[in-house]
mmCIF file of C-alpha atoms in Angstrom:
data_model
loop_
_atom_site.group_PDB
_atom_site.id
_atom_site.type_symbol
_atom_site.label_atom_id
_atom_site.label_comp_id
_atom_site.label_asym_id
_atom_site.label_seq_id
_atom_site.Cartn_x
_atom_site.Cartn_y
_atom_site.Cartn_z
ATOM 1 C CA MET A 23 70.896 7.278 -19.295
ATOM 2 C CA ASP A 24 71.439 7.624 -14.974
ATOM 3 C CA GLU A 25 74.769 6.226 -14.822
ATOM 4 C CA LYS A 26 74.775 6.574 -10.837
ATOM 5 C CA ARG A 27 72.035 4.460 -10.432
ATOM 6 C CA LEU A 28 73.072 2.066 -12.866
ATOM 7 C CA GLN A 29 76.743 2.106 -10.413
ATOM 8 C CA ASN A 30 74.376 1.077 -7.151
ATOM 9 C CA ALA A 31 72.447 -1.442 -9.416
ATOM 10 C CA ILE A 32 75.299 -2.800 -10.282
ATOM 11 C CA ARG A 33 77.018 -2.658 -7.047
ATOM 12 C CA ASP A 34 73.860 -4.392 -5.577
ATOM 13 C CA ILE A 35 73.777 -7.720 -7.567
ATOM 14 C CA LEU A 36 78.246 -7.806 -6.762
ATOM 15 C CA ILE A 37 76.238 -8.552 -3.225
ATOM 16 C CA ALA A 38 73.888 -10.085 -4.361
ATOM 17 C CA VAL A 39 75.852 -13.019 -6.192
ATOM 18 C CA GLY A 40 77.869 -13.293 -3.062
ATOM 19 C CA ASP A 41 80.720 -11.470 -3.554
ATOM 20 C CA ASP A 42 82.597 -8.777 -1.931
ATOM 21 C CA PRO A 43 81.987 -4.794 -4.108
ATOM 22 C CA SER A 44 85.279 -3.243 -1.857
ATOM 23 C CA ARG A 45 87.871 -6.521 -2.680
ATOM 24 C CA GLU A 46 90.517 -5.308 -4.967
ATOM 25 C CA GLY A 47 89.590 -7.160 -8.073
ATOM 26 C CA LEU A 48 85.631 -5.303 -8.263
ATOM 27 C CA LEU A 49 86.399 -1.686 -7.022
ATOM 28 C CA GLU A 50 86.359 0.007 -10.305
ATOM 29 C CA THR A 51 83.426 -2.847 -12.153
ATOM 30 C CA PRO A 52 80.292 -0.858 -11.491
ATOM 31 C CA LYS A 53 82.122 2.681 -12.677
ATOM 32 C CA ARG A 54 83.152 0.604 -15.873
ATOM 33 C CA ALA A 55 80.016 -1.279 -16.256
ATOM 34 C CA ALA A 56 78.109 1.001 -15.963
ATOM 35 C CA LYS A 57 79.500 2.793 -18.688
ATOM 36 C CA MET A 58 79.935 0.289 -21.386
ATOM 37 C CA LEU A 59 76.050 0.028 -20.020
ATOM 38 C CA VAL A 60 75.647 3.485 -21.934
ATOM 39 C CA GLU A 61 77.475 2.511 -24.402
ATOM 40 C CA MET A 62 76.072 -0.799 -25.146
ATOM 41 C CA LEU A 63 73.002 1.047 -24.895
ATOM 42 C CA GLU A 64 72.632 4.020 -26.842
ATOM 43 C CA GLY A 65 70.375 3.667 -29.105
ATOM 44 C CA MET A 66 67.856 3.210 -25.823
ATOM 45 C CA GLN A 67 68.064 7.135 -26.102
ATOM 46 C CA TYR A 68 66.389 7.692 -29.368
ATOM 47 C CA THR A 69 63.090 6.614 -31.042
ATOM 48 C CA ASN A 70 62.786 5.210 -34.618
ATOM 49 C CA ASP A 71 61.880 9.007 -35.703
ATOM 50 C CA GLU A 72 64.505 10.425 -34.227
ATOM 51 C CA ILE A 73 67.090 7.944 -35.508
ATOM 52 C CA ALA A 74 65.447 8.416 -38.893
ATOM 53 C CA MET A 75 66.112 12.596 -38.040
ATOM 54 C CA MET A 76 69.194 11.891 -37.173
ATOM 55 C CA LEU A 77 70.363 10.166 -40.192
ATOM 56 C CA ASP A 78 68.694 11.087 -43.426
ATOM 57 C CA LYS A 79 71.787 11.881 -45.147
ATOM 58 C CA SER A 80 70.125 11.198 -48.366
ATOM 59 C CA PHE A 81 70.679 12.157 -51.523
ATOM 60 C CA ILE A 82 68.645 12.741 -54.788
ATOM 61 C CA GLU A 83 68.505 10.406 -57.324
ATOM 62 C CA ASP A 84 70.640 10.849 -60.577
ATOM 63 C CA THR A 85 67.622 10.784 -62.950
ATOM 64 C CA LEU A 86 70.162 9.641 -66.046
ATOM 65 C CA THR A 87 70.757 6.088 -64.251
ATOM 66 C CA ASN A 88 67.368 6.453 -62.432
ATOM 67 C CA SER A 89 66.568 2.672 -63.503
ATOM 68 C CA ARG A 90 65.258 0.923 -60.934
ATOM 69 C CA ASN A 91 68.943 -0.974 -59.318
ATOM 70 C CA LEU A 92 69.581 -1.669 -56.373
ATOM 71 C CA VAL A 93 71.948 -0.716 -53.399
ATOM 72 C CA VAL A 94 72.637 -3.681 -51.120
ATOM 73 C CA MET A 95 75.051 -3.818 -48.022
ATOM 74 C CA LYS A 96 75.788 -7.494 -46.581
ATOM 75 C CA ASP A 97 77.140 -8.817 -43.378
ATOM 76 C CA ILE A 98 76.821 -5.854 -40.989
ATOM 77 C CA GLU A 99 78.155 -6.357 -37.486
ATOM 78 C CA ILE A 100 76.173 -5.679 -35.017
ATOM 79 C CA PHE A 101 75.127 -6.912 -31.256
ATOM 80 C CA SER A 102 72.454 -6.525 -28.560
ATOM 81 C CA PHE A 103 70.537 -7.774 -25.744
ATOM 82 C CA CYS A 104 67.501 -9.769 -25.381
ATOM 83 C CA GLU A 105 65.042 -8.259 -23.422
ATOM 84 C CA HIS A 106 63.692 -10.935 -22.045
ATOM 85 C CA HIS A 107 66.879 -11.963 -20.214
ATOM 86 C CA LEU A 108 69.484 -8.852 -20.913
ATOM 87 C CA ALA A 109 71.417 -11.262 -22.780
ATOM 88 C CA LEU A 110 73.669 -10.594 -25.374
ATOM 89 C CA MET A 111 72.702 -11.324 -28.951
ATOM 90 C CA TYR A 112 76.066 -11.030 -30.556
ATOM 91 C CA ASP A 113 77.416 -12.466 -33.902
ATOM 92 C CA MET A 114 74.749 -11.171 -35.393
ATOM 93 C CA THR A 115 75.016 -9.746 -39.034
ATOM 94 C CA VAL A 116 71.883 -7.211 -40.574
ATOM 95 C CA ASP A 117 72.327 -7.632 -44.895
ATOM 96 C CA ILE A 118 69.882 -4.801 -46.251
ATOM 97 C CA ALA A 119 68.686 -3.848 -49.616
ATOM 98 C CA TYR A 120 66.472 -1.162 -51.388
ATOM 99 C CA ILE A 121 66.116 0.450 -54.781
ATOM 100 C CA PRO A 122 65.875 4.362 -54.598
ATOM 101 C CA ASN A 123 63.084 6.293 -54.984
ATOM 102 C CA GLY A 124 63.925 9.646 -55.655
ATOM 103 C CA ARG A 125 66.793 9.720 -52.739
ATOM 104 C CA VAL A 126 69.907 8.399 -52.118
ATOM 105 C CA LEU A 127 70.666 7.256 -48.523
ATOM 106 C CA GLY A 128 74.750 7.046 -47.447
ATOM 107 C CA LEU A 129 76.197 4.157 -47.216
ATOM 108 C CA SER A 130 77.523 4.796 -43.557
ATOM 109 C CA LYS A 131 74.197 5.762 -42.742
ATOM 110 C CA LEU A 132 72.891 2.174 -43.291
ATOM 111 C CA ALA A 133 75.446 1.057 -41.111
ATOM 112 C CA ARG A 134 74.914 2.992 -38.826
ATOM 113 C CA ILE A 135 70.701 2.392 -38.996
ATOM 114 C CA ALA A 136 71.924 -1.528 -37.391
ATOM 115 C CA ASP A 137 73.915 -0.760 -35.282
ATOM 116 C CA LEU A 138 72.233 2.034 -33.094
ATOM 117 C CA VAL A 139 68.870 -0.340 -33.604
ATOM 118 C CA SER A 140 70.350 -2.914 -32.178
ATOM 119 C CA LYS A 141 71.984 -0.919 -29.396
ATOM 120 C CA ARG A 142 69.088 -1.623 -27.242
ATOM 121 C CA LEU A 143 66.741 -3.843 -25.569
ATOM 122 C CA GLN A 144 65.664 -5.401 -27.884
ATOM 123 C CA LEU A 145 64.096 -8.726 -29.750
ATOM 124 C CA GLN A 146 65.545 -9.713 -32.899
ATOM 125 C CA GLU A 147 62.248 -10.238 -34.922
ATOM 126 C CA ARG A 148 61.989 -5.765 -33.678
ATOM 127 C CA ILE A 149 65.642 -4.817 -34.791
ATOM 128 C CA THR A 150 65.034 -6.023 -38.568
ATOM 129 C CA GLN A 151 61.064 -4.530 -38.312
ATOM 130 C CA ASP A 152 63.138 -1.385 -37.287
ATOM 131 C CA ILE A 153 65.559 -1.138 -40.148
ATOM 132 C CA LEU A 154 62.805 -1.397 -42.445
ATOM 133 C CA TYR A 155 60.994 1.186 -40.471
ATOM 134 C CA ILE A 156 64.059 3.717 -40.713
ATOM 135 C CA ILE A 157 64.956 3.533 -44.330
ATOM 136 C CA LYS A 158 61.880 3.180 -45.897
ATOM 137 C CA LYS A 159 61.147 6.896 -43.825
ATOM 138 C CA ILE A 160 64.171 7.919 -45.141
ATOM 139 C CA THR A 161 64.816 7.380 -48.596
ATOM 140 C CA ASN A 162 60.670 7.145 -49.441
ATOM 141 C CA SER A 163 60.904 3.248 -50.876
ATOM 142 C CA THR A 164 58.604 0.861 -51.549
ATOM 143 C CA ASP A 165 60.817 -2.006 -52.202
ATOM 144 C CA ILE A 166 63.423 -3.276 -49.059
ATOM 145 C CA PHE A 167 64.582 -6.557 -47.384
ATOM 146 C CA VAL A 168 65.995 -6.822 -44.215
ATOM 147 C CA ARG A 169 67.441 -9.962 -43.174
ATOM 148 C CA VAL A 170 69.117 -10.239 -39.478
ATOM 149 C CA LYS A 171 71.071 -13.181 -38.067
ATOM 150 C CA GLY A 172 72.248 -13.930 -34.780
ATOM 151 C CA CYS A 173 73.001 -15.878 -32.024
ATOM 152 C CA HIS A 174 71.869 -15.798 -28.632
ATOM 153 C CA SER A 175 73.539 -15.929 -25.618
ATOM 154 C CA CYS A 176 69.493 -16.557 -23.953
ATOM 155 C CA VAL A 177 69.351 -19.864 -26.037
ATOM 156 C CA ALA A 178 73.266 -21.121 -25.878
ATOM 157 C CA ALA A 179 74.661 -20.530 -22.697
ATOM 158 C CA ARG A 180 70.819 -21.037 -20.800
ATOM 159 C CA GLY A 181 68.042 -23.346 -20.946
ATOM 160 C CA ILE A 182 68.967 -24.846 -24.177
ATOM 161 C CA LYS A 183 72.042 -24.859 -23.606
ATOM 162 C CA LYS A 184 72.429 -24.698 -27.970
ATOM 163 C CA LYS A 185 73.833 -23.001 -29.735
ATOM 164 C CA SER A 186 72.611 -21.607 -33.273
ATOM 165 C CA LEU A 187 71.463 -19.290 -35.447
ATOM 166 C CA THR A 188 68.310 -17.596 -35.709
ATOM 167 C CA VAL A 189 66.869 -15.819 -38.812
ATOM 168 C CA THR A 190 64.865 -13.244 -39.452
ATOM 169 C CA LYS A 191 63.301 -11.038 -42.236
ATOM 170 C CA ALA A 192 60.973 -8.133 -43.927
ATOM 171 C CA LYS A 193 60.541 -6.699 -46.156
ATOM 172 C CA ILE A 194 57.916 -4.864 -48.380
ATOM 173 C CA GLY A 195 57.551 -4.650 -52.316
ATOM 174 C CA GLU A 196 58.853 -6.789 -54.720
ATOM 175 C CA ILE A 197 62.757 -7.555 -54.153
ATOM 176 C CA LYS A 198 63.548 -11.227 -53.510
ATOM 177 C CA GLU A 199 66.005 -12.378 -50.924
ATOM 178 C CA SER A 200 67.921 -14.453 -53.402
ATOM 179 C CA GLU A 201 69.414 -10.844 -54.930
ATOM 180 C CA LEU A 202 70.386 -10.031 -51.612
ATOM 181 C CA ASP A 203 73.543 -13.524 -52.378
#
């Protein structure tokens, strides 16, 4: 990401909305806001395949206990930015379930996958699909269920102006949503 260009763009936005970027309270705003965007959009610099390679910290499943155990990780907190309005998608959680297929993924990697995928200009539907894709790529599991819940400020603060919860789901295989609860 081009942090200097972001700073200039933010300065231009301040002028466009009728404020003075040289006033005391805004002097460092372009620099701070650019740094924030670089951090909050970290996932923009990686493809799903690159994330899968970076986070492929899986382990051979213990064949003594290989009984198609279900792995469930719930309430992974994320946020993202709506690509249509550059608005924050907030109060988001991700639930992931999968049945290992010879490979078990480290639990922290599930949360990191959700985090990196969400740190992009995104659609909630794509976040859900991207997480499923990456987990499948790493584990080769044929049974994965991903559920994402979140509020969208582009709905709550503009347009209809109603806070609501959007839920998206993606799955392959036989895992039932009730198994996540």
